[in-house]
CSV table of C-alpha atoms in Angstrom, one decimal:
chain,number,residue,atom,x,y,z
A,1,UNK,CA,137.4,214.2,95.9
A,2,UNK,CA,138.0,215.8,99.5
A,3,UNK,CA,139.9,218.3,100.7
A,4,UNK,CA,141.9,219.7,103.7
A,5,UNK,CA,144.4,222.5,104.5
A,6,UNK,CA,147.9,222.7,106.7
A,7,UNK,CA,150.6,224.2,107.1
A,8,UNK,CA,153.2,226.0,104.4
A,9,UNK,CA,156.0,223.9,106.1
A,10,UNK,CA,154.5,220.1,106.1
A,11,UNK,CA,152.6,220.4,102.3
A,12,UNK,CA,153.9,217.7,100.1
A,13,UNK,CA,154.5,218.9,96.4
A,14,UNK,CA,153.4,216.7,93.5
A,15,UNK,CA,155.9,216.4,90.3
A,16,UNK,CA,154.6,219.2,88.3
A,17,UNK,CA,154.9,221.7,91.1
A,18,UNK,CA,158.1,223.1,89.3
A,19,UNK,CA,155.7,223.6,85.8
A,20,UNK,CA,153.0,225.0,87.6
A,21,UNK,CA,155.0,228.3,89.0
A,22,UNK,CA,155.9,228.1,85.2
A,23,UNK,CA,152.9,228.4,84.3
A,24,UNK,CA,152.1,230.8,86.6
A,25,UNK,CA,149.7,229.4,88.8
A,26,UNK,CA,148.4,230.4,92.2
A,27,UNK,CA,149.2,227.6,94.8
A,28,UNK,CA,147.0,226.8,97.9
A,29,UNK,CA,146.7,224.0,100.4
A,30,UNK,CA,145.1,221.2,99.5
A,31,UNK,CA,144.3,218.1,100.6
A,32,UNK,CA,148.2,218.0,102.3
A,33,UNK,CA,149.4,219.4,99.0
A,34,UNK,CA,150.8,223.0,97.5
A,35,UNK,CA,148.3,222.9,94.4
A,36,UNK,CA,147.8,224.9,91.6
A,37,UNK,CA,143.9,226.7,92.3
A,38,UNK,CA,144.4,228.6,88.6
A,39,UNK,CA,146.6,229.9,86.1
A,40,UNK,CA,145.0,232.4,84.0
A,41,UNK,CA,141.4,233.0,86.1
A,42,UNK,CA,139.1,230.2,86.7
A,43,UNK,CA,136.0,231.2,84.8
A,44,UNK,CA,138.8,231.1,81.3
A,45,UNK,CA,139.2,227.3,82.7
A,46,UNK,CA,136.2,226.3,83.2
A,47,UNK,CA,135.0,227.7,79.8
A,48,UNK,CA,138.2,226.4,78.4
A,49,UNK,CA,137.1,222.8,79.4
A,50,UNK,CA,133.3,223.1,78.4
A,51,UNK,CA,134.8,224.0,74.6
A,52,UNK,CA,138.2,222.6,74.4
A,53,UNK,CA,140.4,220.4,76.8
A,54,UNK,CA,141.5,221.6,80.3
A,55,UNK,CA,144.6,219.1,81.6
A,56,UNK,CA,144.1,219.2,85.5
A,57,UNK,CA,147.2,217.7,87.9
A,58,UNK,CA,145.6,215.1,90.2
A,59,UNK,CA,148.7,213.5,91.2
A,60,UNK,CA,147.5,214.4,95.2
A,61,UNK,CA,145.3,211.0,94.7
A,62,UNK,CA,146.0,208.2,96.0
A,63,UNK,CA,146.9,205.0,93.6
A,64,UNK,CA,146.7,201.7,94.9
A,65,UNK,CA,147.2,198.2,93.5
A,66,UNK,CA,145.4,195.3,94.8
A,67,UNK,CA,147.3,192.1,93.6
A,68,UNK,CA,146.0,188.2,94.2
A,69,UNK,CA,143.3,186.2,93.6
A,70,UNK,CA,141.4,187.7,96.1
A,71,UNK,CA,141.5,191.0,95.6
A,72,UNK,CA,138.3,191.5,94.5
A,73,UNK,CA,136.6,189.4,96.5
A,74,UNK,CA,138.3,191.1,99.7
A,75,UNK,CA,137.1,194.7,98.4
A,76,UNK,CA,133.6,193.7,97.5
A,77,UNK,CA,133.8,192.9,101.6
A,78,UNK,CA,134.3,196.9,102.4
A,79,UNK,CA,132.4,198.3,99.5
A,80,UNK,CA,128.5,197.9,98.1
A,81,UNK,CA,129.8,197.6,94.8
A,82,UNK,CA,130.1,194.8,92.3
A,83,UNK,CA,133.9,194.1,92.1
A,84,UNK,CA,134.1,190.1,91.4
A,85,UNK,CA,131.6,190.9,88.2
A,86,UNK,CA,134.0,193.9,87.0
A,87,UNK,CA,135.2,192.5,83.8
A,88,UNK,CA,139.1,193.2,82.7
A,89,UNK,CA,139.5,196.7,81.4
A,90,UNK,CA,136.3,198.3,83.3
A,91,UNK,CA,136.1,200.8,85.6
A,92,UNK,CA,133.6,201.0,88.4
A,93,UNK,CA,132.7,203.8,91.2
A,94,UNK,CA,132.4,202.7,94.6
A,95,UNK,CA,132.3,204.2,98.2
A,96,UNK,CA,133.8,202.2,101.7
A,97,UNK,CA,131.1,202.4,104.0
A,98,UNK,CA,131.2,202.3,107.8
A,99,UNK,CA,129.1,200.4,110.2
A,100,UNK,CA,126.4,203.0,110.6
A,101,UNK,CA,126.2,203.0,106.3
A,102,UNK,CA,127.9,206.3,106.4
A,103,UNK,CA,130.4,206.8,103.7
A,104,UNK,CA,134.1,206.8,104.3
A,105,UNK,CA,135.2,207.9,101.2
A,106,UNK,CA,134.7,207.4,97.6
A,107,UNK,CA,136.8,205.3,95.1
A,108,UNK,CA,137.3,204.4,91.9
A,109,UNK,CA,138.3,200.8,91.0
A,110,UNK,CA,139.5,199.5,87.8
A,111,UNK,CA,140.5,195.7,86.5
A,112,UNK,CA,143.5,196.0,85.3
A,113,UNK,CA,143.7,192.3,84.4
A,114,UNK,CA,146.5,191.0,86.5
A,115,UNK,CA,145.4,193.0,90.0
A,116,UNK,CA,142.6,196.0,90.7
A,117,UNK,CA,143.9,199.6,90.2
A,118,UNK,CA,142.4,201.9,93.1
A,119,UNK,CA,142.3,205.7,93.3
A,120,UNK,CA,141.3,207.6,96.3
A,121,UNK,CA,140.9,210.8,97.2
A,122,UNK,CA,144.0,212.8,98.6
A,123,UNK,CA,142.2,213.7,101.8
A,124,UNK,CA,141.4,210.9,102.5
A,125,UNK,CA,144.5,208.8,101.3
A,126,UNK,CA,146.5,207.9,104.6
A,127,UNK,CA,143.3,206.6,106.3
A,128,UNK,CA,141.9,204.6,103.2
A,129,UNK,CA,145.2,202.6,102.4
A,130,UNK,CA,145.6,201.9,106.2
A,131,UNK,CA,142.0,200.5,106.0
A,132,UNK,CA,142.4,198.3,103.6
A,133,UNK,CA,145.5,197.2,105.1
A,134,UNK,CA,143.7,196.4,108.4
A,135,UNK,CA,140.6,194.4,107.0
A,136,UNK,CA,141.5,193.0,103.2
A,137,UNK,CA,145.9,192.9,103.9
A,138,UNK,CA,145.5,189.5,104.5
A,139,UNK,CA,143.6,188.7,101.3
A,140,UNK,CA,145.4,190.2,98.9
A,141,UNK,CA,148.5,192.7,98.4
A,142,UNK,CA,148.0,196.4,99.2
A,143,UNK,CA,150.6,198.5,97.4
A,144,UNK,CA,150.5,202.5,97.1
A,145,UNK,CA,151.7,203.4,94.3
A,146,UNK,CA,154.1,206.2,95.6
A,147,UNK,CA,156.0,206.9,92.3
A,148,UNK,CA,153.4,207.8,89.8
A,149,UNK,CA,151.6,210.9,89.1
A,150,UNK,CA,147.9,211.4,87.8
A,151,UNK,CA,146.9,213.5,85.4
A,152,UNK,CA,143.4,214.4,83.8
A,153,UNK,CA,142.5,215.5,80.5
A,154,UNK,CA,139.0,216.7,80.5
A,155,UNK,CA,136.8,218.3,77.6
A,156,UNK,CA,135.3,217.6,74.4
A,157,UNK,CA,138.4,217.3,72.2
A,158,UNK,CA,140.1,215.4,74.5
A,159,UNK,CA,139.3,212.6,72.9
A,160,UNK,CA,140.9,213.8,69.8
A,161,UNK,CA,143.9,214.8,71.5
A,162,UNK,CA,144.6,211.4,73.2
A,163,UNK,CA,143.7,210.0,69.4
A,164,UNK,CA,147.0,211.5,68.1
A,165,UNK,CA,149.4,211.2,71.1
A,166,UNK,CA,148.1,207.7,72.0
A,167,UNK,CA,145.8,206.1,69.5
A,168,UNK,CA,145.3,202.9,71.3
A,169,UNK,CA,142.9,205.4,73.3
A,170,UNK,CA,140.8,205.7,69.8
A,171,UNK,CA,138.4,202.6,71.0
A,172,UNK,CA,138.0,203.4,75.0
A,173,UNK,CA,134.7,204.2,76.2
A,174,UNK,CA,133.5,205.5,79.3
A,175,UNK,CA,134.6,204.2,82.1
A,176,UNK,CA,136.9,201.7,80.4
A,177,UNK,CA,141.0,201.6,81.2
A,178,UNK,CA,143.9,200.5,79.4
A,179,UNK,CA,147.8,200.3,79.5
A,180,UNK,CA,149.8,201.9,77.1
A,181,UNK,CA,152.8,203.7,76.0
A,182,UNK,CA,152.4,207.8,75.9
A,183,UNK,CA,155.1,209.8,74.3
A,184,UNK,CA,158.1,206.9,75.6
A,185,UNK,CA,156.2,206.4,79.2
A,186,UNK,CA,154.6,203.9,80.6
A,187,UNK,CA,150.8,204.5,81.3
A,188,UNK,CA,147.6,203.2,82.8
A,189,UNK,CA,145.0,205.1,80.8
A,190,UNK,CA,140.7,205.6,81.9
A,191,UNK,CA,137.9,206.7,80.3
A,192,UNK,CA,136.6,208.9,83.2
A,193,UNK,CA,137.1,212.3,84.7
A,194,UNK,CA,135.6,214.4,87.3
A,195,UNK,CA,134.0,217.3,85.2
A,196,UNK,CA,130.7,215.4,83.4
A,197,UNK,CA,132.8,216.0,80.1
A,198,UNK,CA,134.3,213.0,78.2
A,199,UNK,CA,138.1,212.6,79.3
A,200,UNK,CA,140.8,210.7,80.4
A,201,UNK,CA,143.4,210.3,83.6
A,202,UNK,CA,146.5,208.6,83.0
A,203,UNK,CA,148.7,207.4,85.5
A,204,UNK,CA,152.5,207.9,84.6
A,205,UNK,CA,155.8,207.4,86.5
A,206,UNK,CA,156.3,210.4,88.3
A,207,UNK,CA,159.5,211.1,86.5
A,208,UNK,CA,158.4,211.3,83.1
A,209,UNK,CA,154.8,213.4,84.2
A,210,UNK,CA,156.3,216.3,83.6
A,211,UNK,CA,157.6,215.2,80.5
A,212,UNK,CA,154.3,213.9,79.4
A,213,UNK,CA,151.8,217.4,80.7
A,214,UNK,CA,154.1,219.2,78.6
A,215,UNK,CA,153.9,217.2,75.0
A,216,UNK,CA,149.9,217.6,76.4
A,217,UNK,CA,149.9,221.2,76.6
A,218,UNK,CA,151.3,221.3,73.5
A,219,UNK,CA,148.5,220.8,71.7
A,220,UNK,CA,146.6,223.6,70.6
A,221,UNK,CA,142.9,222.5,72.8
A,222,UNK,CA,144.6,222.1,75.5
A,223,UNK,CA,145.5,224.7,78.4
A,224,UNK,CA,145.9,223.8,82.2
A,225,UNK,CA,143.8,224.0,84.6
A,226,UNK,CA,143.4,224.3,88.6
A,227,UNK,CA,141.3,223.2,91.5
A,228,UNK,CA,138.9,226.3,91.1
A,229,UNK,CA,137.2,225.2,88.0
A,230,UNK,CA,137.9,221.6,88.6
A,231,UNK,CA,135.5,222.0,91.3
A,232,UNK,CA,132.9,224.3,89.6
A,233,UNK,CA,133.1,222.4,86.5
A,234,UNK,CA,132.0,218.9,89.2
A,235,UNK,CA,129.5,221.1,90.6
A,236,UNK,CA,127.7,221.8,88.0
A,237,UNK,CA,127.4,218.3,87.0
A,238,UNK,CA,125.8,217.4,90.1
A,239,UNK,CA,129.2,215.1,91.3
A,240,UNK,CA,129.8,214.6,95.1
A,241,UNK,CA,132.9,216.3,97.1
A,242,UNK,CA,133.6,214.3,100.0
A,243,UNK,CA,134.1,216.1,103.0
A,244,UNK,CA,131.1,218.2,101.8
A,245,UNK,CA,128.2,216.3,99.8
A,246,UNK,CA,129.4,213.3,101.5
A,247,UNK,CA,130.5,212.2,104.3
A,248,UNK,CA,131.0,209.7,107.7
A,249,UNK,CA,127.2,210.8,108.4
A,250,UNK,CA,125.8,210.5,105.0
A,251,UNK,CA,124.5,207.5,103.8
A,252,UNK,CA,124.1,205.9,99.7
A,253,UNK,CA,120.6,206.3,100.2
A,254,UNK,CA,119.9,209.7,101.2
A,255,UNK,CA,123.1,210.6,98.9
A,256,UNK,CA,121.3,209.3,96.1
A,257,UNK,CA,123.7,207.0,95.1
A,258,UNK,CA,121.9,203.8,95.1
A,259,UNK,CA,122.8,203.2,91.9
A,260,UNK,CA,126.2,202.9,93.0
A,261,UNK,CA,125.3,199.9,94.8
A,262,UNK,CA,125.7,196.6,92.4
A,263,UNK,CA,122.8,194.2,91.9
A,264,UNK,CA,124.8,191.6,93.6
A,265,UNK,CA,125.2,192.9,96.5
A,266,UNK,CA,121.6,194.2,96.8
A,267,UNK,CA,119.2,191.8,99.1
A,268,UNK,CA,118.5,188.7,97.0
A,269,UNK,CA,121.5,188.8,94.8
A,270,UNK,CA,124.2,186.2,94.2
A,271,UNK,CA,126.4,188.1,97.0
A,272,UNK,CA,124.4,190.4,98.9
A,273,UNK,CA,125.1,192.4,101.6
A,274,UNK,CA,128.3,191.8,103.4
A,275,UNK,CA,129.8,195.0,103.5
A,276,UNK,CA,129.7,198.0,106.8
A,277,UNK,CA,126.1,199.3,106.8
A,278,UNK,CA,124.7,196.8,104.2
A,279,UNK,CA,121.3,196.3,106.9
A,280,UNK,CA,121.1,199.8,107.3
A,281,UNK,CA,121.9,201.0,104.0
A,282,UNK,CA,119.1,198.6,102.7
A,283,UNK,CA,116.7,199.3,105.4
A,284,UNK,CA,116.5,202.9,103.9
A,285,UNK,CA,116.5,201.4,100.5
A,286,UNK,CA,113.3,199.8,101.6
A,287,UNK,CA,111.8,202.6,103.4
A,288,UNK,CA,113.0,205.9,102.6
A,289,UNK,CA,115.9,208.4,103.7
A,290,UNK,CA,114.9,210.9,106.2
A,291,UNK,CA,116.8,213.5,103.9
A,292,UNK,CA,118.1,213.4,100.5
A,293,UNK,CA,120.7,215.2,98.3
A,294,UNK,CA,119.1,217.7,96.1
A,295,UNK,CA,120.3,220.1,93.2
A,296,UNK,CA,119.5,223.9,94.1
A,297,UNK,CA,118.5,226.9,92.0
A,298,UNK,CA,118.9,230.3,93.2
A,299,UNK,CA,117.0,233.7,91.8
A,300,UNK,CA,119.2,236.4,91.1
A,301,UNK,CA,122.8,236.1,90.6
A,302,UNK,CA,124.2,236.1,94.6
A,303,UNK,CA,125.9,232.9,95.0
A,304,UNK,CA,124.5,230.4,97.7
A,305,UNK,CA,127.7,229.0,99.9
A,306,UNK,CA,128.1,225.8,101.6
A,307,UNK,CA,127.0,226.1,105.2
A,308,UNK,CA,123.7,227.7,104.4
A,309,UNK,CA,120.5,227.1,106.4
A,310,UNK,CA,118.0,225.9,104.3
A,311,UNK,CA,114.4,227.1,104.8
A,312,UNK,CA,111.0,226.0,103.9
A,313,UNK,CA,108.2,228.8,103.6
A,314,UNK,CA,106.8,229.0,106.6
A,315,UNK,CA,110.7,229.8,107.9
A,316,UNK,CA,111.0,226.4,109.2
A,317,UNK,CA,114.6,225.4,108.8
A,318,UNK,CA,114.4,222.1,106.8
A,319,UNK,CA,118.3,221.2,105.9
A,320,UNK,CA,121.8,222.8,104.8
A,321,UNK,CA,123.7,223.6,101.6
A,322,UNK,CA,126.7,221.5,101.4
A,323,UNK,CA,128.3,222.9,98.1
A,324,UNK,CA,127.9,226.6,95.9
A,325,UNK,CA,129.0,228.4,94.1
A,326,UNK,CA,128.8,230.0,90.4
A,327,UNK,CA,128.0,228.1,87.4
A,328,UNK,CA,130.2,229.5,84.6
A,329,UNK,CA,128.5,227.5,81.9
A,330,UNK,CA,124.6,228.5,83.4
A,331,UNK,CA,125.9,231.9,84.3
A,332,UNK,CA,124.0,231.4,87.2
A,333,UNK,CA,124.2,230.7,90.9
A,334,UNK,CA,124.1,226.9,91.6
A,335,UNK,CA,123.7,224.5,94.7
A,336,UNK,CA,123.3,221.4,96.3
A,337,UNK,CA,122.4,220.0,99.9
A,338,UNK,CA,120.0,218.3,101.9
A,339,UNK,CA,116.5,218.4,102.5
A,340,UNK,CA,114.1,216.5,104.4
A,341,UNK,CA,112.9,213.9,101.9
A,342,UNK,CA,109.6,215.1,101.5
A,343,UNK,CA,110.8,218.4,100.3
A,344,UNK,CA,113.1,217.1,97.7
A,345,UNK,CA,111.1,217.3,95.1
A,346,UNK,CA,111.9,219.3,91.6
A,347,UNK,CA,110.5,222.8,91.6
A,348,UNK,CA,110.0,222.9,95.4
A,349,UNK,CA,110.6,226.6,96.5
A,350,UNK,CA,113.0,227.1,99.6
A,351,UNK,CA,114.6,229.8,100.9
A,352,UNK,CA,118.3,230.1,101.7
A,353,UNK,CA,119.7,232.1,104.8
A,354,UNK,CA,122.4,234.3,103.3
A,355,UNK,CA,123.7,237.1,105.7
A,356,UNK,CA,120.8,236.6,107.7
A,357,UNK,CA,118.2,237.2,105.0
A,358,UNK,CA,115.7,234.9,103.3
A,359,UNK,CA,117.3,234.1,99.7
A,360,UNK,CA,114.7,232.3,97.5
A,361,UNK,CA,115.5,229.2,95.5
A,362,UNK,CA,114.2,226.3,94.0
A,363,UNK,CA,114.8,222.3,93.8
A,364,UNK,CA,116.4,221.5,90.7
A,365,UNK,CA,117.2,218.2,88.3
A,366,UNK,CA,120.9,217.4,88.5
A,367,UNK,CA,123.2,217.2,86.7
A,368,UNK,CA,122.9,221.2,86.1
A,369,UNK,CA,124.7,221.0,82.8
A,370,UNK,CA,124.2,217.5,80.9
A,371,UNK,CA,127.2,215.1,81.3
A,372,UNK,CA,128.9,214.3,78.1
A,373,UNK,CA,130.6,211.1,78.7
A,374,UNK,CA,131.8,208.9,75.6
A,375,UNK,CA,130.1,205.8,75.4
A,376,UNK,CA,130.8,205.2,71.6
């Protein structure tokens, strides 16, 4: 997920802009878009998704269909992950890198069977399409699909309440996708979400998402939800924000997303390498990351901001917070950022410059609040 700002004039409007100022949400800019950032207050929403089921309007995403016989082949050449191996109905996350192993974004990819479904963040949407048009075009058909929305139903009865509206969701796992018909529309349905609860986003024609969020919000767990908590809600299990965790600088490795890299494509396996950065990438693999990501744990309740220097404690500055904020579900300040590698340990003390003072905090394990995916 990434975000960026402009002006009132140029922001596009997803479908279910009309039943957001229904709903009475407060719309920012973001990510090129007029977006609901909450209805009722975003500490109810993020509590409301902990307990219940929060539906969140991602429709700003990018969706993508790779079609041909190459298609995975041809993405596997711009990503670190195992595509060719994805089997029909799995879901898989994966990150285009650039020549230096920095990150140009990060992706979901799903086999839908008959071509790969791709979703990318809304940021970064223009400049991802365009990039696979440039290097994989030639391989395989790169269509965005303009003229569907995206919605997410996160928390733990949305399980439950996907059960009754759709119940060929009853059987999906994490991280496992399926088409299917939702109250009369046509849907590509995952297992996945963005929050570390169990969950779902559904791609729907964009004339009948509105339609569809509605018969959702129906139901008695579920109440909608905006950006704020989406983002606090990610935060606190220990997911990236691109543009912030992650970015053209950052690499896998000091990321700590290794894990996102397939077996395949590691040195020695049946297709390794061959992707932007693969050398690098694997080089710090091999040896270590000058840095890593780390989770961070403030004392006191004073929220630590993205930005922040990051000190050890002999006042030596030793890295930077890259996202903060508070954690409803902790009730307590929470962090993460980079540190020089030797500091990353858990329970190593740091300090954080906040207005200029010394703020005392701690490495922490990530995820802050324990992820809750279904895997049956």
């Amino acid at each position: 997920m990434a975000d960026d700002t402009g002006s009132q004039e140029s922001l596009a409007r997803t479908p279910l802009f009309d039943l957001h100022l229904e709903l009475g949400a407060r719309m920012v800019p973001f990510a090129g878009y007029e977006m609901p950032v909450q209805y009722k207050g975003i500490l109810d929403e993020h509590r409301h998704t902990r307990n219940a089921a929060g539906l969140f309007d991602v429709s700003h995403m990018g969706q993508v269909r790779l079609a041909g016989a190459g298609a995975a082949a041809a993405i596997e050449s711009l990503v670190p992950a195992d595509i060719v191996g994805l089997g029909v109905g799995r879901q898989r996350y994966a990150l285009f890198t650039n020549a230096g192993g920095g990150i140009l974004d990060d992706l979901m990819v799903t086999n839908a069977g008959d071509h790969l479904f791709v979703v990318v963040n809304a940021g970064c949407k223009a400049q991802d399409i365009a990039h696979m048009r440039k290097h994989i075009g030639g391989q395989c058909d790169v269509v965005e699909l303009a003229d569907r929305a995206l919605l997410a139903l996160q928390g733990p009865a949305a399980g439950a309440v996907m059960a009754r509206l759709a119940p060929a969701t009853s059987d999906m796992v994490f991280m496992t996708a399926k088409a299917m018909d939702i109250h009369g529309a046509d849907c590509f349905v995952t297992r996945s979400g963005y929050t570390g609860e169990d969950g779902f986003e559904i791609s729907v024609p964009a004339d009948r998402a509105g339609e569809l969020a509605r018969r959702l919000l129906a139901e008695e767990e579920v109440a909608p939800v905006g950006l704020g908590a989406r983002d606090s809600l990610r935060l606190e299990a220990g997911l990236c924000l691109y543009g912030h965790d992650i970015d053209t600088g950052t690499t896998p490795v000091e990321a700590r997303l290794v894990w996102a890299i397939g077996k395949a494509r590691r040195k020695g396996g049946e297709r390794a390498l061959g992707y932007p950065g693969a050398e690098i990438i694997e080089e710090q693999i091999a040896t270590g990351p000058a840095r890593k990501r780390v989770g961070l744990l403030a004392q006191g309740r004073a929220p630590v901001r993205e930005g922040a220097e990051l000190q050890d404690s002999g006042g030596r500055t030793v890295g930077h917070v890259t996202s903060g904020g508070f954690g409803p579900t902790l009730e307590a300040p929470v962090a993460m950022g980079y540190v020089e590698a030797d500091l990353a340990a858990i329970g190593t003390p740091l300090n954080a410059v906040v207005r200029g003072k010394p703020l005392p905090l701690s490495v922490a394990r990530m995820p802050f609040v324990e992820q809750r995916y279904y895997r049956g």
